Amino acid sequence: MSDLLNLKGKNIVVMGVANERSLAWGVAESLFTAGANVIFTYRKERSLEKLQRTLEKGGHEARMIVQCDVNEDASLHEAFGKIGEEVGIIHGVVHSLAFAHQEDLRNRFVETTRSGYAFAQDTSAYSLIATANEARSYMTEGGSIVTMSYLGAERVVDGYNVMGVAKAALEASVRYLANDLGKENIRVNAISAGAVRTLAAKGVPSFNTILNKIEETAPLKRNVTQEEVADMTIAMLSKLSSGVTGETIYVDAGYHIMG
Ligand code: 1JT
């Protein structure tokens, strides 16, 4: 299998591990298994501590861990500069980041503030474009960029609100980036992950209801796991998907096809 993936010794940047439930962490674990060199970025000191403990617990060693705040151009530039200097070539990037203010997920959508809208867009959608632009300087052998999206991008999921609009922009950005970066042999795709109980899902009042509805409705009659999202992400990073770019791939037990 590892031969088919061709990820052994490849340098892959993973952004967005908050704790061991994070989708990004699932991807990192599969990357370790595939023999890739995993480079992590983190924003908050607290995430770094958790990451280090999680790595230790799993007996994994990061190739590199770098601080990076995607809301700041200088921070992104510096982080990728350090990564490029250390590893030379970047083969893949996993962008698994999103944020919005609590009140924008709690209040009525019509009450979304200008600043809340801008913040969600900046952190959750623009950050992919800025990341791709920094990473491409070191993706000199071509490569693959994968981001995480959610069904709320194209359907109304009650309560997802401003994040849905940000994910719609993210999925459109994936297509424009794919077109622009294709000439550099860099592929760009999104994984639309089904609901998984992560830190991001914490505090979503309707989350249990969402999980139950998926169990009843989805063709597979169950929810998906962090590992299943990770497996498809690995496929999208690997040689197995060399002909695929600009796509949003659903890993949702088939839920999105239902009427
Ligand atoms: C964010 C949050 C991005 C939660 C997210 C997310 N992408 C998926 N989820 C889970 C989710 C959240 C809501 C939801 C359904 C699924 C929270 C912090 C900001 C970034 O609504 C029904 C709100």
PDB file of C-alpha atoms and ligand atoms in Angstrom:
ATOM      1  CA  MET A   1       0.000   0.000   0.000  1.00  0.00           C
ATOM      2  CA  SER A   2       2.775   2.419   0.945  1.00  0.00           C
ATOM      3  CA  ASP A   3       4.285   1.840  -2.513  1.00  0.00           C
ATOM      4  CA  LEU A   4       1.014   2.772  -4.155  1.00  0.00           C
ATOM      5  CA  LEU A   5       0.802   5.963  -2.109  1.00  0.00           C
ATOM      6  CA  ASN A   6       4.382   7.057  -2.824  1.00  0.00           C
ATOM      7  CA  LEU A   7       4.436   9.207   0.332  1.00  0.00           C
ATOM      8  CA  LYS A   8       7.548   7.656   1.881  1.00  0.00           C
ATOM      9  CA  GLY A   9      10.102  10.372   2.638  1.00  0.00           C
ATOM     10  CA  LYS A  10       7.794  13.105   1.312  1.00  0.00           C
ATOM     11  CA  ASN A  11       7.593  16.366   3.257  1.00  0.00           C
ATOM     12  CA  ILE A  12       4.011  17.144   4.211  1.00  0.00           C
ATOM     13  CA  VAL A  13       2.908  20.203   6.196  1.00  0.00           C
ATOM     14  CA  VAL A  14      -0.081  19.621   8.503  1.00  0.00           C
ATOM     15  CA  MET A  15      -1.871  22.733   9.768  1.00  0.00           C
ATOM     16  CA  GLY A  16      -4.637  22.625  12.362  1.00  0.00           C
ATOM     17  CA  VAL A  17      -3.990  20.010  15.025  1.00  0.00           C
ATOM     18  CA  ALA A  18      -5.740  21.291  18.161  1.00  0.00           C
ATOM     19  CA  ASN A  19      -5.864  17.935  19.943  1.00  0.00           C
ATOM     20  CA  GLU A  20      -5.962  14.223  19.149  1.00  0.00           C
ATOM     21  CA  ARG A  21      -9.551  14.403  17.946  1.00  0.00           C
ATOM     22  CA  SER A  22      -8.663  16.934  15.248  1.00  0.00           C
ATOM     23  CA  LEU A  23      -9.143  15.792  11.667  1.00  0.00           C
ATOM     24  CA  ALA A  24      -5.598  17.050  11.059  1.00  0.00           C
ATOM     25  CA  TRP A  25      -4.276  14.672  13.721  1.00  0.00           C
ATOM     26  CA  GLY A  26      -5.923  11.697  12.036  1.00  0.00           C
ATOM     27  CA  VAL A  27      -4.208  12.714   8.808  1.00  0.00           C
ATOM     28  CA  ALA A  28      -0.864  13.096  10.577  1.00  0.00           C
ATOM     29  CA  GLU A  29      -1.102   9.590  12.067  1.00  0.00           C
ATOM     30  CA  SER A  30      -1.797   8.073   8.645  1.00  0.00           C
ATOM     31  CA  LEU A  31       1.091  10.089   7.193  1.00  0.00           C
ATOM     32  CA  PHE A  32       3.446   8.654   9.814  1.00  0.00           C
ATOM     33  CA  THR A  33       2.232   5.170   8.896  1.00  0.00           C
ATOM     34  CA  ALA A  34       2.897   5.923   5.215  1.00  0.00           C
ATOM     35  CA  GLY A  35       6.471   6.961   6.089  1.00  0.00           C
ATOM     36  CA  ALA A  36       6.108  10.667   5.320  1.00  0.00           C
ATOM     37  CA  ASN A  37       8.037  13.424   7.084  1.00  0.00           C
ATOM     38  CA  VAL A  38       5.365  15.398   8.926  1.00  0.00           C
ATOM     39  CA  ILE A  39       5.812  19.100   9.605  1.00  0.00           C
ATOM     40  CA  PHE A  40       3.265  20.652  11.959  1.00  0.00           C
ATOM     41  CA  THR A  41       2.172  24.241  12.326  1.00  0.00           C
ATOM     42  CA  TYR A  42       0.335  25.456  15.415  1.00  0.00           C
ATOM     43  CA  ARG A  43      -1.044  28.797  16.490  1.00  0.00           C
ATOM     44  CA  LYS A  44      -1.566  28.730  20.225  1.00  0.00           C
ATOM     45  CA  GLU A  45       1.009  27.650  22.788  1.00  0.00           C
ATOM     46  CA  ARG A  46      -1.662  25.372  24.243  1.00  0.00           C
ATOM     47  CA  SER A  47      -1.968  23.519  20.922  1.00  0.00           C
ATOM     48  CA  LEU A  48       1.817  23.056  20.843  1.00  0.00           C
ATOM     49  CA  GLU A  49       1.790  21.450  24.282  1.00  0.00           C
ATOM     50  CA  LYS A  50      -1.077  19.157  23.294  1.00  0.00           C
ATOM     51  CA  LEU A  51       0.644  18.289  20.030  1.00  0.00           C
ATOM     52  CA  GLN A  52       3.890  17.385  21.778  1.00  0.00           C
ATOM     53  CA  ARG A  53       2.069  15.194  24.294  1.00  0.00           C
ATOM     54  CA  THR A  54       0.037  13.516  21.559  1.00  0.00           C
ATOM     55  CA  LEU A  55       3.158  12.837  19.491  1.00  0.00           C
ATOM     56  CA  GLU A  56       4.881  11.319  22.498  1.00  0.00           C
ATOM     57  CA  LYS A  57       1.882   9.162  23.357  1.00  0.00           C
ATOM     58  CA  GLY A  58       1.761   7.763  19.832  1.00  0.00           C
ATOM     59  CA  GLY A  59       5.535   7.284  19.652  1.00  0.00           C
ATOM     60  CA  HIS A  60       5.764   9.588  16.639  1.00  0.00           C
ATOM     61  CA  GLU A  61       8.416  12.136  15.827  1.00  0.00           C
ATOM     62  CA  ALA A  62       7.591  15.321  13.942  1.00  0.00           C
ATOM     63  CA  ARG A  63      10.094  16.390  11.294  1.00  0.00           C
ATOM     64  CA  MET A  64       9.512  19.948  12.446  1.00  0.00           C
ATOM     65  CA  ILE A  65       7.017  22.030  14.468  1.00  0.00           C
ATOM     66  CA  VAL A  66       6.560  25.695  13.537  1.00  0.00           C
ATOM     67  CA  GLN A  67       4.400  28.483  14.924  1.00  0.00           C
ATOM     68  CA  CYS A  68       2.045  29.980  12.328  1.00  0.00           C
ATOM     69  CA  ASP A  69      -0.890  32.365  12.600  1.00  0.00           C
ATOM     70  CA  VAL A  70      -2.757  32.273   9.281  1.00  0.00           C
ATOM     71  CA  ASN A  71      -4.389  35.619  10.035  1.00  0.00           C
ATOM     72  CA  GLU A  72      -0.976  37.281   9.707  1.00  0.00           C
ATOM     73  CA  ASP A  73       0.905  37.477   6.383  1.00  0.00           C
ATOM     74  CA  ALA A  74       4.251  37.912   8.142  1.00  0.00           C
ATOM     75  CA  SER A  75       3.681  34.832  10.303  1.00  0.00           C
ATOM     76  CA  LEU A  76       2.747  32.666   7.302  1.00  0.00           C
ATOM     77  CA  HIS A  77       5.743  33.933   5.326  1.00  0.00           C
ATOM     78  CA  GLU A  78       8.116  33.308   8.197  1.00  0.00           C
ATOM     79  CA  ALA A  79       6.712  29.842   8.945  1.00  0.00           C
ATOM     80  CA  PHE A  80       7.000  28.600   5.370  1.00  0.00           C
ATOM     81  CA  GLY A  81      10.421  30.258   5.056  1.00  0.00           C
ATOM     82  CA  LYS A  82      11.622  28.209   8.024  1.00  0.00           C
ATOM     83  CA  ILE A  83      10.057  25.020   6.668  1.00  0.00           C
ATOM     84  CA  GLY A  84      11.525  25.555   3.201  1.00  0.00           C
ATOM     85  CA  GLU A  85      14.956  26.282   4.583  1.00  0.00           C
ATOM     86  CA  GLU A  86      14.893  23.125   6.721  1.00  0.00           C
ATOM     87  CA  VAL A  87      13.389  20.550   4.333  1.00  0.00           C
ATOM     88  CA  GLY A  88      14.064  22.109   0.918  1.00  0.00           C
ATOM     89  CA  ILE A  89      11.067  20.724  -0.914  1.00  0.00           C
ATOM     90  CA  ILE A  90       7.455  20.619   0.241  1.00  0.00           C
ATOM     91  CA  HIS A  91       5.362  17.863  -1.369  1.00  0.00           C
ATOM     92  CA  GLY A  92       2.027  18.441   0.316  1.00  0.00           C
ATOM     93  CA  VAL A  93       0.003  20.679   2.605  1.00  0.00           C
ATOM     94  CA  VAL A  94      -2.999  19.778   4.750  1.00  0.00           C
ATOM     95  CA  HIS A  95      -5.025  22.908   5.580  1.00  0.00           C
ATOM     96  CA  SER A  96      -7.436  21.918   8.341  1.00  0.00           C
ATOM     97  CA  LEU A  97      -8.263  25.294   9.844  1.00  0.00           C
ATOM     98  CA  ALA A  98     -11.412  27.278  10.398  1.00  0.00           C
ATOM     99  CA  PHE A  99     -12.692  29.773  12.871  1.00  0.00           C
ATOM    100  CA  ALA A 100     -15.647  32.025  13.499  1.00  0.00           C
ATOM    101  CA  HIS A 101     -16.830  33.936  16.519  1.00  0.00           C
ATOM    102  CA  GLN A 102     -19.169  31.995  18.814  1.00  0.00           C
ATOM    103  CA  GLU A 103     -21.900  34.608  18.553  1.00  0.00           C
ATOM    104  CA  ASP A 104     -21.982  34.271  14.768  1.00  0.00           C
ATOM    105  CA  LEU A 105     -22.824  30.562  15.158  1.00  0.00           C
ATOM    106  CA  ARG A 106     -25.352  31.233  17.900  1.00  0.00           C
ATOM    107  CA  ASN A 107     -27.228  34.299  16.711  1.00  0.00           C
ATOM    108  CA  ARG A 108     -29.584  34.490  13.766  1.00  0.00           C
ATOM    109  CA  PHE A 109     -27.702  34.453  10.438  1.00  0.00           C
ATOM    110  CA  VAL A 110     -29.249  37.786   9.484  1.00  0.00           C
ATOM    111  CA  GLU A 111     -27.492  39.334  12.467  1.00  0.00           C
ATOM    112  CA  THR A 112     -23.991  38.337  11.277  1.00  0.00           C
ATOM    113  CA  THR A 113     -21.701  41.295  11.881  1.00  0.00           C
ATOM    114  CA  ARG A 114     -19.382  42.798   9.274  1.00  0.00           C
ATOM    115  CA  SER A 115     -16.379  42.018  11.451  1.00  0.00           C
ATOM    116  CA  GLY A 116     -17.566  38.471  12.192  1.00  0.00           C
ATOM    117  CA  TYR A 117     -18.072  37.828   8.481  1.00  0.00           C
ATOM    118  CA  ALA A 118     -14.631  39.204   7.611  1.00  0.00           C
ATOM    119  CA  PHE A 119     -12.978  37.188  10.390  1.00  0.00           C
ATOM    120  CA  ALA A 120     -14.568  33.897   9.314  1.00  0.00           C
ATOM    121  CA  GLN A 121     -13.620  34.517   5.670  1.00  0.00           C
ATOM    122  CA  ASP A 122     -10.079  35.563   6.524  1.00  0.00           C
ATOM    123  CA  THR A 123      -9.355  32.647   8.838  1.00  0.00           C
ATOM    124  CA  SER A 124     -11.267  29.894   7.058  1.00  0.00           C
ATOM    125  CA  ALA A 125     -11.079  30.744   3.332  1.00  0.00           C
ATOM    126  CA  TYR A 126      -8.471  33.391   2.526  1.00  0.00           C
ATOM    127  CA  SER A 127      -5.951  31.476   4.661  1.00  0.00           C
ATOM    128  CA  LEU A 128      -5.918  28.697   2.031  1.00  0.00           C
ATOM    129  CA  ILE A 129      -4.956  31.145  -0.719  1.00  0.00           C
ATOM    130  CA  ALA A 130      -2.222  32.767   1.367  1.00  0.00           C
ATOM    131  CA  THR A 131      -0.943  29.334   2.445  1.00  0.00           C
ATOM    132  CA  ALA A 132      -0.838  28.075  -1.143  1.00  0.00           C
ATOM    133  CA  ASN A 133       1.091  31.149  -2.232  1.00  0.00           C
ATOM    134  CA  GLU A 134       3.714  30.657   0.463  1.00  0.00           C
ATOM    135  CA  ALA A 135       3.931  26.880   0.038  1.00  0.00           C
ATOM    136  CA  ARG A 136       4.272  26.941  -3.758  1.00  0.00           C
ATOM    137  CA  SER A 137       7.742  28.547  -3.539  1.00  0.00           C
ATOM    138  CA  TYR A 138       8.939  25.222  -2.105  1.00  0.00           C
ATOM    139  CA  MET A 139       6.619  22.864  -4.036  1.00  0.00           C
ATOM    140  CA  THR A 140       9.128  22.722  -6.864  1.00  0.00           C
ATOM    141  CA  GLU A 141       8.410  19.078  -7.704  1.00  0.00           C
ATOM    142  CA  GLY A 142       4.656  19.660  -7.873  1.00  0.00           C
ATOM    143  CA  GLY A 143       2.451  18.424  -5.072  1.00  0.00           C
ATOM    144  CA  SER A 144      -0.924  18.343  -3.442  1.00  0.00           C
ATOM    145  CA  ILE A 145      -2.823  20.741  -1.198  1.00  0.00           C
ATOM    146  CA  VAL A 146      -5.863  19.440   0.684  1.00  0.00           C
ATOM    147  CA  THR A 147      -8.317  21.476   2.757  1.00  0.00           C
ATOM    148  CA  MET A 148     -11.305  20.503   4.920  1.00  0.00           C
ATOM    149  CA  SER A 149     -14.828  21.617   4.151  1.00  0.00           C
ATOM    150  CA  TYR A 150     -18.336  20.796   5.291  1.00  0.00           C
ATOM    151  CA  LEU A 151     -21.766  20.309   3.722  1.00  0.00           C
ATOM    152  CA  GLY A 152     -22.832  23.708   5.109  1.00  0.00           C
ATOM    153  CA  ALA A 153     -20.913  25.199   2.157  1.00  0.00           C
ATOM    154  CA  GLU A 154     -23.643  24.245  -0.286  1.00  0.00           C
ATOM    155  CA  ARG A 155     -26.700  23.446   1.820  1.00  0.00           C
ATOM    156  CA  VAL A 156     -28.236  25.295   4.704  1.00  0.00           C
ATOM    157  CA  VAL A 157     -27.253  23.465   7.874  1.00  0.00           C
ATOM    158  CA  ASP A 158     -29.112  25.202  10.665  1.00  0.00           C
ATOM    159  CA  GLY A 159     -26.657  27.044  12.891  1.00  0.00           C
ATOM    160  CA  TYR A 160     -23.590  26.707  10.628  1.00  0.00           C
ATOM    161  CA  ASN A 161     -24.320  30.228   9.420  1.00  0.00           C
ATOM    162  CA  VAL A 162     -21.293  32.380   8.636  1.00  0.00           C
ATOM    163  CA  MET A 163     -19.072  29.266   8.472  1.00  0.00           C
ATOM    164  CA  GLY A 164     -21.217  27.954   5.616  1.00  0.00           C
ATOM    165  CA  VAL A 165     -20.529  31.099   3.632  1.00  0.00           C
ATOM    166  CA  ALA A 166     -16.814  30.831   4.448  1.00  0.00           C
ATOM    167  CA  LYS A 167     -16.752  27.167   3.343  1.00  0.00           C
ATOM    168  CA  ALA A 168     -18.507  28.120   0.094  1.00  0.00           C
ATOM    169  CA  ALA A 169     -15.704  30.628  -0.520  1.00  0.00           C
ATOM    170  CA  LEU A 170     -13.176  27.960   0.442  1.00  0.00           C
ATOM    171  CA  GLU A 171     -14.547  25.453  -2.083  1.00  0.00           C
ATOM    172  CA  ALA A 172     -14.590  28.109  -4.830  1.00  0.00           C
ATOM    173  CA  SER A 173     -11.022  29.054  -3.894  1.00  0.00           C
ATOM    174  CA  VAL A 174     -10.033  25.388  -4.298  1.00  0.00           C
ATOM    175  CA  ARG A 175     -11.247  25.536  -7.923  1.00  0.00           C
ATOM    176  CA  TYR A 176      -9.499  28.825  -8.731  1.00  0.00           C
ATOM    177  CA  LEU A 177      -6.285  27.679  -7.050  1.00  0.00           C
ATOM    178  CA  ALA A 178      -6.447  24.349  -8.897  1.00  0.00           C
ATOM    179  CA  ASN A 179      -6.676  26.204 -12.204  1.00  0.00           C
ATOM    180  CA  ASP A 180      -3.888  28.611 -11.342  1.00  0.00           C
ATOM    181  CA  LEU A 181      -1.468  26.076  -9.817  1.00  0.00           C
ATOM    182  CA  GLY A 182      -2.072  23.281 -12.307  1.00  0.00           C
ATOM    183  CA  LYS A 183       0.766  24.602 -14.476  1.00  0.00           C
ATOM    184  CA  GLU A 184       3.116  24.068 -11.519  1.00  0.00           C
ATOM    185  CA  ASN A 185       1.784  20.509 -11.177  1.00  0.00           C
ATOM    186  CA  ILE A 186       0.240  21.401  -7.823  1.00  0.00           C
ATOM    187  CA  ARG A 187      -3.186  19.866  -7.219  1.00  0.00           C
ATOM    188  CA  VAL A 188      -5.718  21.472  -4.876  1.00  0.00           C
ATOM    189  CA  ASN A 189      -8.727  19.624  -3.460  1.00  0.00           C
ATOM    190  CA  ALA A 190     -11.181  19.789  -0.575  1.00  0.00           C
ATOM    191  CA  ILE A 191     -12.528  17.004   1.584  1.00  0.00           C
ATOM    192  CA  SER A 192     -16.111  17.627   2.651  1.00  0.00           C
ATOM    193  CA  ALA A 193     -16.084  15.737   5.937  1.00  0.00           C
ATOM    194  CA  GLY A 194     -19.219  14.416   7.567  1.00  0.00           C
ATOM    195  CA  ALA A 195     -19.897  15.501  11.132  1.00  0.00           C
ATOM    196  CA  VAL A 196     -17.149  14.271  13.462  1.00  0.00           C
ATOM    197  CA  ARG A 197     -17.045  15.078  17.177  1.00  0.00           C
ATOM    198  CA  THR A 198     -13.970  17.355  17.304  1.00  0.00           C
ATOM    199  CA  LEU A 199     -13.131  20.429  19.357  1.00  0.00           C
ATOM    200  CA  ALA A 200     -14.735  22.530  16.598  1.00  0.00           C
ATOM    201  CA  ALA A 201     -18.001  20.628  17.097  1.00  0.00           C
ATOM    202  CA  LYS A 202     -17.914  21.178  20.844  1.00  0.00           C
ATOM    203  CA  GLY A 203     -20.416  23.713  21.986  1.00  0.00           C
ATOM    204  CA  VAL A 204     -22.570  23.238  18.893  1.00  0.00           C
ATOM    205  CA  PRO A 205     -25.929  22.806  20.634  1.00  0.00           C
ATOM    206  CA  SER A 206     -27.507  20.815  17.794  1.00  0.00           C
ATOM    207  CA  PHE A 207     -24.555  18.490  17.181  1.00  0.00           C
ATOM    208  CA  ASN A 208     -26.141  15.352  18.683  1.00  0.00           C
ATOM    209  CA  THR A 209     -29.267  15.937  16.626  1.00  0.00           C
ATOM    210  CA  ILE A 210     -27.107  16.231  13.507  1.00  0.00           C
ATOM    211  CA  LEU A 211     -25.271  12.967  14.293  1.00  0.00           C
ATOM    212  CA  ASN A 212     -28.562  11.123  14.899  1.00  0.00           C
ATOM    213  CA  LYS A 213     -30.099  12.436  11.685  1.00  0.00           C
ATOM    214  CA  ILE A 214     -27.086  11.253   9.687  1.00  0.00           C
ATOM    215  CA  GLU A 215     -27.329   7.778  11.260  1.00  0.00           C
ATOM    216  CA  GLU A 216     -30.938   7.525  10.148  1.00  0.00           C
ATOM    217  CA  THR A 217     -30.563   9.085   6.709  1.00  0.00           C
ATOM    218  CA  ALA A 218     -27.099   8.410   5.281  1.00  0.00           C
ATOM    219  CA  PRO A 219     -26.849   5.451   2.863  1.00  0.00           C
ATOM    220  CA  LEU A 220     -24.316   3.768   5.168  1.00  0.00           C
ATOM    221  CA  LYS A 221     -26.638   4.353   8.181  1.00  0.00           C
ATOM    222  CA  ARG A 222     -23.824   5.657  10.336  1.00  0.00           C
ATOM    223  CA  ASN A 223     -21.482   8.572  10.880  1.00  0.00           C
ATOM    224  CA  VAL A 224     -17.911   8.689   9.572  1.00  0.00           C
ATOM    225  CA  THR A 225     -14.778   8.481  11.685  1.00  0.00           C
ATOM    226  CA  GLN A 226     -11.683  10.629  11.933  1.00  0.00           C
ATOM    227  CA  GLU A 227      -9.766   7.702  10.354  1.00  0.00           C
ATOM    228  CA  GLU A 228     -12.055   7.606   7.317  1.00  0.00           C
ATOM    229  CA  VAL A 229     -11.564  11.333   6.719  1.00  0.00           C
ATOM    230  CA  ALA A 230      -7.815  10.795   7.151  1.00  0.00           C
ATOM    231  CA  ASP A 231      -7.758   7.907   4.661  1.00  0.00           C
ATOM    232  CA  MET A 232      -9.332   9.990   1.887  1.00  0.00           C
ATOM    233  CA  THR A 233      -7.032  12.900   2.692  1.00  0.00           C
ATOM    234  CA  ILE A 234      -4.034  10.576   2.340  1.00  0.00           C
ATOM    235  CA  ALA A 235      -5.400   9.376  -0.986  1.00  0.00           C
ATOM    236  CA  MET A 236      -5.731  13.007  -2.145  1.00  0.00           C
ATOM    237  CA  LEU A 237      -2.148  13.757  -1.059  1.00  0.00           C
ATOM    238  CA  SER A 238      -0.828  10.652  -2.755  1.00  0.00           C
ATOM    239  CA  LYS A 239      -0.114   9.347  -6.233  1.00  0.00           C
ATOM    240  CA  LEU A 240      -3.474   7.533  -6.149  1.00  0.00           C
ATOM    241  CA  SER A 241      -5.216  10.834  -6.958  1.00  0.00           C
ATOM    242  CA  SER A 242      -2.678  12.218  -9.459  1.00  0.00           C
ATOM    243  CA  GLY A 243      -5.409  12.984 -11.995  1.00  0.00           C
ATOM    244  CA  VAL A 244      -7.732  14.820  -9.597  1.00  0.00           C
ATOM    245  CA  THR A 245      -7.726  18.560  -8.897  1.00  0.00           C
ATOM    246  CA  GLY A 246     -10.222  21.300  -8.047  1.00  0.00           C
ATOM    247  CA  GLU A 247     -12.569  18.741  -6.534  1.00  0.00           C
ATOM    248  CA  THR A 248     -14.606  18.566  -3.351  1.00  0.00           C
ATOM    249  CA  ILE A 249     -14.703  14.941  -2.207  1.00  0.00           C
ATOM    250  CA  TYR A 250     -17.432  13.922   0.253  1.00  0.00           C
ATOM    251  CA  VAL A 251     -16.450  11.621   3.098  1.00  0.00           C
ATOM    252  CA  ASP A 252     -19.865  11.579   4.731  1.00  0.00           C
ATOM    253  CA  ALA A 253     -21.277   8.026   4.523  1.00  0.00           C
ATOM    254  CA  GLY A 254     -23.167   9.291   1.450  1.00  0.00           C
ATOM    255  CA  TYR A 255     -25.327  11.722   3.429  1.00  0.00           C
ATOM    256  CA  HIS A 256     -25.137  14.581   0.904  1.00  0.00           C
ATOM    257  CA  ILE A 257     -26.792  12.612  -1.918  1.00  0.00           C
ATOM    258  CA  MET A 258     -30.053  12.261   0.000  1.00  0.00           C
ATOM    259  CA  GLY A 259     -33.079  14.430  -0.655  1.00  0.00           C
TER     260      GLY A 259
HETATM  261  C1  1JT B   1     -15.845  25.751  12.866  1.00  0.00           C
HETATM  262  C2  1JT B   1     -16.637  25.278  13.914  1.00  0.00           C
HETATM  263  C3  1JT B   1     -15.762  25.022  11.684  1.00  0.00           C
HETATM  264  C4  1JT B   1     -17.320  24.096  13.774  1.00  0.00           C
HETATM  265  C5  1JT B   1     -17.232  23.380  12.601  1.00  0.00           C
HETATM  266  C6  1JT B   1     -16.463  23.836  11.550  1.00  0.00           C
HETATM  267  N1  1JT B   1     -16.579  22.958  10.544  1.00  0.00           N
HETATM  268  C7  1JT B   1     -17.399  21.973  10.934  1.00  0.00           C
HETATM  269  N2  1JT B   1     -17.798  22.216  12.189  1.00  0.00           N
HETATM  270  C8  1JT B   1     -18.697  21.393  12.956  1.00  0.00           C
HETATM  271  C9  1JT B   1     -20.102  21.949  12.913  1.00  0.00           C
HETATM  272  C10 1JT B   1     -20.375  23.160  13.478  1.00  0.00           C
HETATM  273  C11 1JT B   1     -21.632  23.722  13.441  1.00  0.00           C
HETATM  274  C12 1JT B   1     -22.642  23.053  12.826  1.00  0.00           C
HETATM  275  C13 1JT B   1     -22.393  21.823  12.261  1.00  0.00           C
HETATM  276  C14 1JT B   1     -21.122  21.281  12.308  1.00  0.00           C
HETATM  277  C15 1JT B   1     -16.789  26.034  15.195  1.00  0.00           C
HETATM  278  C16 1JT B   1     -15.741  27.090  15.369  1.00  0.00           C
HETATM  279  C17 1JT B   1     -15.559  27.860  14.126  1.00  0.00           C
HETATM  280  C18 1JT B   1     -15.049  26.982  13.005  1.00  0.00           C
HETATM  281  O1  1JT B   1     -23.850  23.696  12.810  1.00  0.00           O
HETATM  282  C19 1JT B   1     -24.974  22.966  12.697  1.00  0.00           C
HETATM  283  C20 1JT B   1     -21.882  25.068  14.050  1.00  0.00           C
END
